Coordinates of C-alpha atoms in Angstrom, one line a residue:
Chain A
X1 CA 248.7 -82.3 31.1
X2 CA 245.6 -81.5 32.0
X3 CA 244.6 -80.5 36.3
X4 CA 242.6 -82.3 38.3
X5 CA 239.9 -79.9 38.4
X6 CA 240.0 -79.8 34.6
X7 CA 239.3 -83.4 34.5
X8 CA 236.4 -83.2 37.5
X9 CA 235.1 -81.0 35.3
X10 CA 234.8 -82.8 32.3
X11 CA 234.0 -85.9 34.0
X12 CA 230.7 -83.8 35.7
X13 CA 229.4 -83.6 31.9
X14 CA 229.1 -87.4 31.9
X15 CA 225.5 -86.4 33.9
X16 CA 222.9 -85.1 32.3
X17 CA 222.0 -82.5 35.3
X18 CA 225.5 -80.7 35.0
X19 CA 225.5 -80.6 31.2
X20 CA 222.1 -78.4 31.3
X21 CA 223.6 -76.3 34.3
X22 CA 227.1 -75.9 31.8
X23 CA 225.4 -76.1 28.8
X24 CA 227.6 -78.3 27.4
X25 CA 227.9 -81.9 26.0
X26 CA 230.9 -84.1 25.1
X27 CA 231.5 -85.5 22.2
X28 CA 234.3 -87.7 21.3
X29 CA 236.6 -89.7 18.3
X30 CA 238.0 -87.7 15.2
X31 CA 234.8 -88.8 13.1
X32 CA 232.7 -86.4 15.2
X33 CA 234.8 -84.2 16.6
X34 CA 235.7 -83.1 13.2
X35 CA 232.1 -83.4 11.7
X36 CA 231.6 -80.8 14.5
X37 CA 234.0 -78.4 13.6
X38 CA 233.0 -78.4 10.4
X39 CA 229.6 -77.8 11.2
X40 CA 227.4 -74.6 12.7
X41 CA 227.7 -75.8 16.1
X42 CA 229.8 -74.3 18.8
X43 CA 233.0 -76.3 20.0
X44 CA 234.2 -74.7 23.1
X45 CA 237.2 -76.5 23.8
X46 CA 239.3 -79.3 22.4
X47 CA 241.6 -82.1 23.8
X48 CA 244.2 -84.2 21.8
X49 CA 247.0 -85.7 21.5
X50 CA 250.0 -84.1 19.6
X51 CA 249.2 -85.7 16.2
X52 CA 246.4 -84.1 16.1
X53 CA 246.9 -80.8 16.7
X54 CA 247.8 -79.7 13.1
X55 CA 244.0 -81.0 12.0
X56 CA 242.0 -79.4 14.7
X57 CA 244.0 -75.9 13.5
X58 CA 243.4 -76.8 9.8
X59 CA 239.9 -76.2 10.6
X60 CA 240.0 -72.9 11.3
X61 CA 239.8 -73.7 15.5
X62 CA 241.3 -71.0 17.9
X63 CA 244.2 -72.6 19.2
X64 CA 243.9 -71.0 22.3
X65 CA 241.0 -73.5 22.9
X66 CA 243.0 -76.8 22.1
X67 CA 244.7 -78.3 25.4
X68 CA 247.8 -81.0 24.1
X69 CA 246.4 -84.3 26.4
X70 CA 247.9 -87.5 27.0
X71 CA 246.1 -90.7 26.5
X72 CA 245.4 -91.3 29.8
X73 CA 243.9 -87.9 30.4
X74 CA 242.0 -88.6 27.4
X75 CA 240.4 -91.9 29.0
X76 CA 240.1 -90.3 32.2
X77 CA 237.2 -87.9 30.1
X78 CA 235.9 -90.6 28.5
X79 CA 232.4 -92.1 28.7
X80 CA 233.3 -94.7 26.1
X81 CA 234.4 -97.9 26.4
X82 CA 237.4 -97.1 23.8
X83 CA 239.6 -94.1 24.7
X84 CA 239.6 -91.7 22.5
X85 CA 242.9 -89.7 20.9
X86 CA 240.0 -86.4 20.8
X87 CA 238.0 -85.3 23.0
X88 CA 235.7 -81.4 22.5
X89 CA 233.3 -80.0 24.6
X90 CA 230.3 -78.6 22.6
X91 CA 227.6 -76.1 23.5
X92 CA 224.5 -77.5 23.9
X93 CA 222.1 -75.8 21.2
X94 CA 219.1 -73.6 21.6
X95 CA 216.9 -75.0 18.9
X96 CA 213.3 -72.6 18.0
X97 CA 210.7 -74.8 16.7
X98 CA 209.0 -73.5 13.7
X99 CA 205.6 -74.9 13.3
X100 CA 205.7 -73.6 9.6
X101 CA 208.7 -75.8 8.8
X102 CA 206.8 -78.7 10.5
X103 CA 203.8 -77.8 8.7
X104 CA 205.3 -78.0 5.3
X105 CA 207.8 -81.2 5.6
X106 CA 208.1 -85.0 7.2
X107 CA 208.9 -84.7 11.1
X108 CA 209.1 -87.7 13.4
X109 CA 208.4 -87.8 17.1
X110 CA 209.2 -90.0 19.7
X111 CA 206.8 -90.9 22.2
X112 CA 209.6 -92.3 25.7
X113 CA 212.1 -93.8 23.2
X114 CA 214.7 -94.8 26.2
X115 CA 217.6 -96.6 24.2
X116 CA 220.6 -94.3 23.5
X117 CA 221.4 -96.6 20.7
X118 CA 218.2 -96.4 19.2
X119 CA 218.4 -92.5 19.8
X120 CA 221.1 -92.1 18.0
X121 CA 220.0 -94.0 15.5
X122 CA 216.8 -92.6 15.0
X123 CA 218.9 -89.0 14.8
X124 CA 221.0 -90.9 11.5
X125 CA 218.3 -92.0 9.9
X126 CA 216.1 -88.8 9.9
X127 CA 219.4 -87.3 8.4
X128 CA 219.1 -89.6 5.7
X129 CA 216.2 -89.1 4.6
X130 CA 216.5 -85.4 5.2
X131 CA 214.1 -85.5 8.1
X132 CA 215.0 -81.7 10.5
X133 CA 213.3 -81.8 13.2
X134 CA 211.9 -84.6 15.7
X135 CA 209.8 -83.9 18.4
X136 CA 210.6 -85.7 21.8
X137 CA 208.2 -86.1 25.1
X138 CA 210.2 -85.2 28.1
X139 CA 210.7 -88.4 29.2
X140 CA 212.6 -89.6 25.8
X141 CA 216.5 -90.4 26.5
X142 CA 218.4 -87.2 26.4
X143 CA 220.3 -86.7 22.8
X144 CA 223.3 -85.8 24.9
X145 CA 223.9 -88.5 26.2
X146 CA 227.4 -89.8 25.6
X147 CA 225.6 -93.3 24.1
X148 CA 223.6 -91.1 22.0
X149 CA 226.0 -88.9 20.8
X150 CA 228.2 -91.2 19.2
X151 CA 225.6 -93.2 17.4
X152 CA 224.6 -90.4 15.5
X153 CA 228.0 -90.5 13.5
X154 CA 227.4 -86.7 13.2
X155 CA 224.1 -86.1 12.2
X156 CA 223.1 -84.5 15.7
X157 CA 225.3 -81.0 13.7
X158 CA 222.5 -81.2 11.2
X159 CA 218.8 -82.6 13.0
X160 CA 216.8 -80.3 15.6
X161 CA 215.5 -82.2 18.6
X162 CA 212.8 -80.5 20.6
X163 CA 211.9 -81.7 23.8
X164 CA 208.4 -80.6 25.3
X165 CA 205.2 -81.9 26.1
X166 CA 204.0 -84.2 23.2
X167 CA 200.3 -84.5 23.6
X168 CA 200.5 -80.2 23.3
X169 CA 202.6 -80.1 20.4
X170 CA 200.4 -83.3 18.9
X171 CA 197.4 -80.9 19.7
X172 CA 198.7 -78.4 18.2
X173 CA 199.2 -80.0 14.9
X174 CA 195.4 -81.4 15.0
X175 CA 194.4 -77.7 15.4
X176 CA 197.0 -76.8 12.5
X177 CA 195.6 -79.8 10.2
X178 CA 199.2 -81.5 9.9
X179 CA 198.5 -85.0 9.2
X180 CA 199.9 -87.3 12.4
X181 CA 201.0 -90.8 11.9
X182 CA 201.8 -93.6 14.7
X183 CA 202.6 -96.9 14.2
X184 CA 199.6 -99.6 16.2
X185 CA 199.0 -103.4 15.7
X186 CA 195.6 -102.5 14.6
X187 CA 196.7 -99.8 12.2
X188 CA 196.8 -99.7 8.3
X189 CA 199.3 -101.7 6.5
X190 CA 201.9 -99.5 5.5
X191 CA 202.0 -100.2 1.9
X192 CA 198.9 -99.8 1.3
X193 CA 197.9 -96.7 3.6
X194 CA 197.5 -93.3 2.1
X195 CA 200.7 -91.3 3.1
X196 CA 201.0 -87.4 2.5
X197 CA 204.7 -86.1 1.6
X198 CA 204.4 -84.2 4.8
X199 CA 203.3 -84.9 8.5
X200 CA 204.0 -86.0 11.8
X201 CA 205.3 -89.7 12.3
X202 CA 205.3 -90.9 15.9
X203 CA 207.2 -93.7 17.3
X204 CA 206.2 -95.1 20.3
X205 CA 208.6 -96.6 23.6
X206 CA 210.7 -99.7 23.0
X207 CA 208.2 -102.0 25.2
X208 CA 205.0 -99.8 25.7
X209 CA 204.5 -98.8 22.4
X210 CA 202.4 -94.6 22.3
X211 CA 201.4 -93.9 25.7
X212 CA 197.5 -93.4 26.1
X213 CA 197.9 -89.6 26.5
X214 CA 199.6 -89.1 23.1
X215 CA 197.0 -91.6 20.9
X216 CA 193.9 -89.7 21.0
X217 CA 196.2 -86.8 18.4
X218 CA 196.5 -89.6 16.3
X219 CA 194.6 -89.6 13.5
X220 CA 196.0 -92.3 11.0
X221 CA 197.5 -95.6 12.6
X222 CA 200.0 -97.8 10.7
X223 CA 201.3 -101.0 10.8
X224 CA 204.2 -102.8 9.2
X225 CA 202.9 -105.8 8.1
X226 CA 205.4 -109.0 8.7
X227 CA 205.6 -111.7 5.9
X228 CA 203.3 -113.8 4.8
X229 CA 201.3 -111.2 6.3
X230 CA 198.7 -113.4 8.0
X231 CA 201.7 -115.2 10.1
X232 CA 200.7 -114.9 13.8
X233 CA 203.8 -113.4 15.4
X234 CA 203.9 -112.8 19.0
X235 CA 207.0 -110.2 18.6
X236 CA 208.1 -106.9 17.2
X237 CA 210.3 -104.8 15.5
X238 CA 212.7 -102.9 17.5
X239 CA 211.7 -99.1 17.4
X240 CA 214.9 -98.0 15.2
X241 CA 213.9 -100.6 12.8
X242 CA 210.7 -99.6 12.6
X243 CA 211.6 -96.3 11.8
X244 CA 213.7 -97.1 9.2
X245 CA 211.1 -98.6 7.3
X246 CA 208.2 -96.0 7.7
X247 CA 210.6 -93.0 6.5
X248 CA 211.4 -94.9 3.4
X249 CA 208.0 -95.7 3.2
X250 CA 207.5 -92.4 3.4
X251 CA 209.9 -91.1 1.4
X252 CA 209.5 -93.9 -1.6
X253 CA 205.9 -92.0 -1.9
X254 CA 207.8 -88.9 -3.4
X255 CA 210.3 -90.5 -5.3
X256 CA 209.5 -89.5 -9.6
X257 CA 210.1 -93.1 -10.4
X258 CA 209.1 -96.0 -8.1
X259 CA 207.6 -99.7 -8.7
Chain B
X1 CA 224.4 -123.2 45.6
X2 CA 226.6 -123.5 42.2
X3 CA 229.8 -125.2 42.7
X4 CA 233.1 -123.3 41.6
X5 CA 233.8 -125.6 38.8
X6 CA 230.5 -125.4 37.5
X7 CA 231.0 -121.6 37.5
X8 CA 234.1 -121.6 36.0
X9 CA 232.8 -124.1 33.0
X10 CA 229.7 -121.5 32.1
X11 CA 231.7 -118.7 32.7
X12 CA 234.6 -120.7 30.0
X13 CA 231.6 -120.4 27.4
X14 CA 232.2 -116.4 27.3
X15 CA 234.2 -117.6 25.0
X16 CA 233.9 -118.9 21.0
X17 CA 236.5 -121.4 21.5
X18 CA 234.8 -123.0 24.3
X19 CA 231.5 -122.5 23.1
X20 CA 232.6 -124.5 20.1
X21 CA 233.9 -126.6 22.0
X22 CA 231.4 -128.0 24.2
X23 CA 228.6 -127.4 21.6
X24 CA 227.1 -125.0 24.1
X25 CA 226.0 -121.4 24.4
X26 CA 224.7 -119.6 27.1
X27 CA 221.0 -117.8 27.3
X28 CA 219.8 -114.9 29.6
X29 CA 216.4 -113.9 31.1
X30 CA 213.3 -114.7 31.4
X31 CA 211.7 -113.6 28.0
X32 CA 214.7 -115.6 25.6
X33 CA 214.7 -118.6 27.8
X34 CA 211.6 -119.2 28.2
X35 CA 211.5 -118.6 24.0
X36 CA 213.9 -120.9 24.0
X37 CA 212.3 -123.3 26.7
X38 CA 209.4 -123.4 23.9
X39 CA 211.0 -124.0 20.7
X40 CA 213.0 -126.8 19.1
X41 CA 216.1 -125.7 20.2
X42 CA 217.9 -128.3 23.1
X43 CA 218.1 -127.0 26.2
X44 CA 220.7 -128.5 28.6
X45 CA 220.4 -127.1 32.3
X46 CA 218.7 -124.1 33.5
X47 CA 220.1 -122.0 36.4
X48 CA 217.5 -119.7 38.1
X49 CA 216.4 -118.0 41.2
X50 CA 213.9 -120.4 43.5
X51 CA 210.9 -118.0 41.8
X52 CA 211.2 -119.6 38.4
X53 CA 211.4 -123.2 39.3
X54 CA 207.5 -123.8 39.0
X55 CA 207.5 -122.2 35.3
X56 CA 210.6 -123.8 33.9
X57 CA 208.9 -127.1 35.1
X58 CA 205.8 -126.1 34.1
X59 CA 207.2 -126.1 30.5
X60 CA 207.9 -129.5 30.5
X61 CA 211.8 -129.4 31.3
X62 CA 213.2 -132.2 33.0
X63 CA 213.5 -131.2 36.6
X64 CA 217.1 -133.3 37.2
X65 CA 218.1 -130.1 34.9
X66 CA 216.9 -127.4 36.8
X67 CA 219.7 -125.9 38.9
X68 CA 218.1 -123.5 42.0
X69 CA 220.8 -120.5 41.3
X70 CA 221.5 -117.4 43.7
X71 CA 221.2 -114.0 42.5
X72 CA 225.2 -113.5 43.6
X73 CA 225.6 -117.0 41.5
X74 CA 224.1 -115.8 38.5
X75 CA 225.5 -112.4 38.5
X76 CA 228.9 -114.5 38.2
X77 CA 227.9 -116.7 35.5
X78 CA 226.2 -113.8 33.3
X79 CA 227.6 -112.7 30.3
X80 CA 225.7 -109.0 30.2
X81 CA 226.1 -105.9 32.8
X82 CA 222.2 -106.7 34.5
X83 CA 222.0 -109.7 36.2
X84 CA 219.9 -112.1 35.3
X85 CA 217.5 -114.5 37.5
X86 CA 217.7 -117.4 34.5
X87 CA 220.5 -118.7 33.2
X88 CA 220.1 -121.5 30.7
X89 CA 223.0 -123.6 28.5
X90 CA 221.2 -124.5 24.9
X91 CA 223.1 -126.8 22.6
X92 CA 224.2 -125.4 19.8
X93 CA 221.8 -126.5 16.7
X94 CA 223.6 -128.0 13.5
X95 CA 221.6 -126.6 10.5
X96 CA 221.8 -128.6 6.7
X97 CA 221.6 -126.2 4.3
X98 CA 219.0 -126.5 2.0
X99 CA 219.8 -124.8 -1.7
X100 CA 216.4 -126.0 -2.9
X101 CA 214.7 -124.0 0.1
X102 CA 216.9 -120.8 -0.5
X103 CA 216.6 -121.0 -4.6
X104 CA 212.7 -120.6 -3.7
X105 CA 212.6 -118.1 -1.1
X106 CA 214.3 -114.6 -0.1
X107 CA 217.5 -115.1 2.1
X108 CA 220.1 -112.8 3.4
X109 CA 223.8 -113.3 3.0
X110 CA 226.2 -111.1 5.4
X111 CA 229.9 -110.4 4.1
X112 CA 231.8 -109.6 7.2
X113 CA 229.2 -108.0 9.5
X114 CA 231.2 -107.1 12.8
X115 CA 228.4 -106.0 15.7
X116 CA 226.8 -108.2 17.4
X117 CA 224.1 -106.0 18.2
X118 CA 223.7 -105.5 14.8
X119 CA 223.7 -109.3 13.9
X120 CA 220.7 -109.5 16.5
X121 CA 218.8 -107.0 14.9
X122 CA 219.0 -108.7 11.7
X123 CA 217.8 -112.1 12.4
X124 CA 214.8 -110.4 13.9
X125 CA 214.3 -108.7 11.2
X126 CA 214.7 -111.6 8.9
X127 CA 212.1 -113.3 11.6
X128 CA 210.0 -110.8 11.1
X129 CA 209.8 -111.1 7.2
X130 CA 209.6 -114.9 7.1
X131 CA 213.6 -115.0 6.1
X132 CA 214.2 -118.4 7.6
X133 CA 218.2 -118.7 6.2
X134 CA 221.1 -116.1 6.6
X135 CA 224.7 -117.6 5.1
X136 CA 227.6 -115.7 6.7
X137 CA 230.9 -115.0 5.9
X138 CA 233.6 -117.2 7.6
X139 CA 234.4 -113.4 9.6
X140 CA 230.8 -112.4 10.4
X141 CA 230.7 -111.9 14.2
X142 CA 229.8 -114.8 16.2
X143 CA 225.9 -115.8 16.0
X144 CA 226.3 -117.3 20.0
X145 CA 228.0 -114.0 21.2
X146 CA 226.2 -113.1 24.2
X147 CA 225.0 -109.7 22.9
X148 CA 223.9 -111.3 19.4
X149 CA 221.8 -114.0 21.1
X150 CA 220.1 -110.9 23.8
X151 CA 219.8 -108.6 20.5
X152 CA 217.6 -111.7 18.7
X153 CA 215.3 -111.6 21.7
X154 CA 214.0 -115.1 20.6
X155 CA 213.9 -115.4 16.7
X156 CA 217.3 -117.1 17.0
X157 CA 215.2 -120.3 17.6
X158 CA 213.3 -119.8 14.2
X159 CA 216.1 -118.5 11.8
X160 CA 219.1 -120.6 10.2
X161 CA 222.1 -118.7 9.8
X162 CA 225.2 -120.8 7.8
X163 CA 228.8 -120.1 8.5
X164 CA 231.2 -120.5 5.3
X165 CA 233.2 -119.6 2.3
X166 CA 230.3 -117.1 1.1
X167 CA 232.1 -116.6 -2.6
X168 CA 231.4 -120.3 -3.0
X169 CA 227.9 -120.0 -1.4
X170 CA 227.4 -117.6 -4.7
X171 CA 228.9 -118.8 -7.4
X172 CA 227.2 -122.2 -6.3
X173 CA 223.6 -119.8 -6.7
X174 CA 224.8 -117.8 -9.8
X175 CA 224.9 -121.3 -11.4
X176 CA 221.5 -122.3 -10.1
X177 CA 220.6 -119.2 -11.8
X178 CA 218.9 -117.7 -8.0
X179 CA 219.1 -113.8 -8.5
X180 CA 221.5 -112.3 -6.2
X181 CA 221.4 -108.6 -5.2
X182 CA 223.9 -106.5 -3.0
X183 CA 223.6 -102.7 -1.9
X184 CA 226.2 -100.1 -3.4
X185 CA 226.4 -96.9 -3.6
X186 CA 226.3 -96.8 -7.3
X187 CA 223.7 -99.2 -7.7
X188 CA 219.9 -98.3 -9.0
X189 CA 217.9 -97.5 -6.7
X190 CA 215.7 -100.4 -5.1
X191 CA 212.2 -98.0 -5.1
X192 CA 212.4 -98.2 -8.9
X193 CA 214.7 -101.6 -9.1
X194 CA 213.1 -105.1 -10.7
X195 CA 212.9 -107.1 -7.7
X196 CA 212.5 -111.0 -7.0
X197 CA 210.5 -112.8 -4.8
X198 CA 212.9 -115.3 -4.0
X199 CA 217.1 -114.2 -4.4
X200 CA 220.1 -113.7 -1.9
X201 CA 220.3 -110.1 -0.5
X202 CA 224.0 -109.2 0.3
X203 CA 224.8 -107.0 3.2
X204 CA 228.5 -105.9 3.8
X205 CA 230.6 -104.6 6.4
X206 CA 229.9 -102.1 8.5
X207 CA 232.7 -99.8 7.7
X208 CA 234.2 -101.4 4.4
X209 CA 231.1 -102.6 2.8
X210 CA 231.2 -105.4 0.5
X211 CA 234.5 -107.2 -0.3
X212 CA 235.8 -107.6 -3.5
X213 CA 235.9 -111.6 -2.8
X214 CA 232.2 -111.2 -3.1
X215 CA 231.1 -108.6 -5.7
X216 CA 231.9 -110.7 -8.6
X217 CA 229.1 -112.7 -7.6
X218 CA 226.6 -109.9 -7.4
X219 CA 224.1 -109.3 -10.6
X220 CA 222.4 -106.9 -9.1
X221 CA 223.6 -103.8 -7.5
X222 CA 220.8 -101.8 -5.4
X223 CA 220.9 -98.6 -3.7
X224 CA 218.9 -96.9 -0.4
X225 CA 218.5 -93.5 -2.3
X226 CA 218.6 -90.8 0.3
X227 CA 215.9 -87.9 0.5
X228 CA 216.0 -84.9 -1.5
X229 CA 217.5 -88.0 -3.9
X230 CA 220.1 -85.5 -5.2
X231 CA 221.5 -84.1 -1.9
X232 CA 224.8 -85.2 -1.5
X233 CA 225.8 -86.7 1.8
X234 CA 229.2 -88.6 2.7
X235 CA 227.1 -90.4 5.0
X236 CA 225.6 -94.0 4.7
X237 CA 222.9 -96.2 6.7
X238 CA 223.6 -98.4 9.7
X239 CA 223.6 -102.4 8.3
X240 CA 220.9 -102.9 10.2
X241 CA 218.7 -100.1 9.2
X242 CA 219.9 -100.2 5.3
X243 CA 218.5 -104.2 5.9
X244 CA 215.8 -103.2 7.6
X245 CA 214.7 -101.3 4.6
X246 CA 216.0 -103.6 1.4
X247 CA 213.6 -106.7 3.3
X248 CA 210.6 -104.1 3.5
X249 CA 210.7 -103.5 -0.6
X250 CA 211.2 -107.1 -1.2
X251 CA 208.2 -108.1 0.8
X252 CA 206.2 -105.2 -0.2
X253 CA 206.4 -105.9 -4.1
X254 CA 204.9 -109.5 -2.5
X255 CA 202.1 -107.9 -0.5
X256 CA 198.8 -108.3 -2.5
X257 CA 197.9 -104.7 -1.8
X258 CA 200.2 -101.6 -2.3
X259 CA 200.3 -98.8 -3.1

């Protein structure tokens, strides 16, 4: 049974001011609750029901940190729709950004993305195609957001996010001659641009596209062409899809054996 | 003002039942009604604030149709958490399905896709590569769900998805001799895969994958290789993105410039 204040407290992590003032996010369902505990990041404390007590042990978890919760405590915590049968707060991670690992590899930033969803997506994908970091403007959707969290089905234990002002970063990377991308109507097609294995990829806001104070760092603009490619089209790909299809772009570049 | 019965029968088409039914599904906000307002589909009565009444005329719609709507009205008839200041009921097309059209061209066959969001996302995707036909599975989510037709943000009125028995769809093209390809995780990888210009593209569930109803009919097994191509990951690709990326290498081998 958990106490009343227990449950205020856990319900105050549901905004985004008390989880930087706690330092702690909320992640919940076995899928990435256990991906956590297998992984580097810190779980502070765990909720479950009975049945799953013997698991969250298994893994090596103090069990002075796991609390025995009913269902209905469970969905009490819950920012989901679903209630959950686990529930763990996490420790928010202090991530330094190394411009040398930038330097050398693929990195993405986001440029206001606002969707959770797309987020989280975003987050999955970069796993996949063993993208580490992504740099976010300030005003990008927070990556602990409960939305967020659980549409990274776990990748969030293995990607850095580093929020900051884009347009220095982006300047930054002029002045350190890594290549930056960003997808524009105008811009190249795709698969015929020259791509470089590494770089900076930026994706722009689900309506607004890259703000005017980010596109003067930009020194290649892409496009992905729609099919036939001289159809007039007054619409757009949706931002995660759009990702999805300049990373393995990207990526298809390095393969040893391509078409 | 919107009489109660009138609410109750939009509210009734919440529901597939009813929306099958009456024939009848139910479109929200300005950007997919007016879409909507301005393609073939039929649209029956339009519901919106006193604002829009100039606009919906001004596209031609019969003005006996055009039902002046208050906000509190069409918060009760809305299907989604904002409320919108249109509301508009659009008969539901019947589509003839062409086998000549789809032995020529690329089309994408879903095997028990579940999200609507991710439905959405994929007929706007197969908008955006000129994929005009999408058969489905007899349990692929609902096409007129409320979330699929916000998620299509318009290209519903330009794609043709068929509902059936998608083993027969199949067989019927493995003996018209039309290529058909599905994603598995032990299948080559589509950078360096022989690809088609025209062929069915089979996309499966979003947890189990493809069924086994279905993989007898598949000749060609393709795979998303993730990056470093030997790092092993239990993961796997949303349905969405993994489709977002398998129409972009089709179309690309297509595109008279590549690299």
């Amino acid at each position: 049974m958990l106490s009343k204040n227990k449950i205020k407290q856990l319900r105050s992590l549901h905004l985004k001011k008390f989880r930087r003032s706690e330092g702690l996010f909320v992640a919940e369902g076995q899928k990435l609750v256990f991906d956590l505990l297998d992984s580097e990041m810190k779980v502070r404390e765990v909720f479950c029901t009975p049945e799953l007590i013997a698991t969250v042990e298994g893994k090596g978890f103090n069990p002075k940190n796991i609390h025995t919760s009913q269902p209905a405590d469970l969905k009490k915590i819950s920012q989901l729709k679903s209630s959950p049968d686990i529930v763990a707060t996490v420790r928010i991670p202090e991530h330094s950004l190394s411009w040398e690992e930038i330097a050398g590899d693929l990195c993405l930033a986001l440029d206001g993305v606002q969707d959770p969803g797309n987020l989280g997506t975003i987050i999955r994908l970069a796993d996949w195609f063993g993208i580490k970091n992504i740099l976010c403007s300030e005003d990008t959707v927070d990556l602990y957001n409960p939305k967020t969290i659980q549409a990274t089905m776990g990748a969030i234990a293995r990607i850095r996010l580093h929020y900051g002002n884009l347009p220095n970063y982006l300047q930054w990377a002029n002045e350190m001659e890594i290549p930056v991308y960003g997808t524009f109507l105008e811009g190249e097609a795709i698969y015929s641009a020259s791509l470089s294995p590494n770089g900076i990829i930026v994706m722009g806001n689900e309506g607004k596209g890259i703000s005017d104070d980010v596109e003067p760092f930009i020194q290649h603009k892409i496009h992905i062409p729609n099919f036939p490619a001289d159809r007039m089209t007054s619409e757009s790909l949706n931002v995660a899809m759009a990702t999805s299809i300049t990373c393995s772009e990207f990526r298809r570049r390095m393969m040893p054996n391509k078409s």
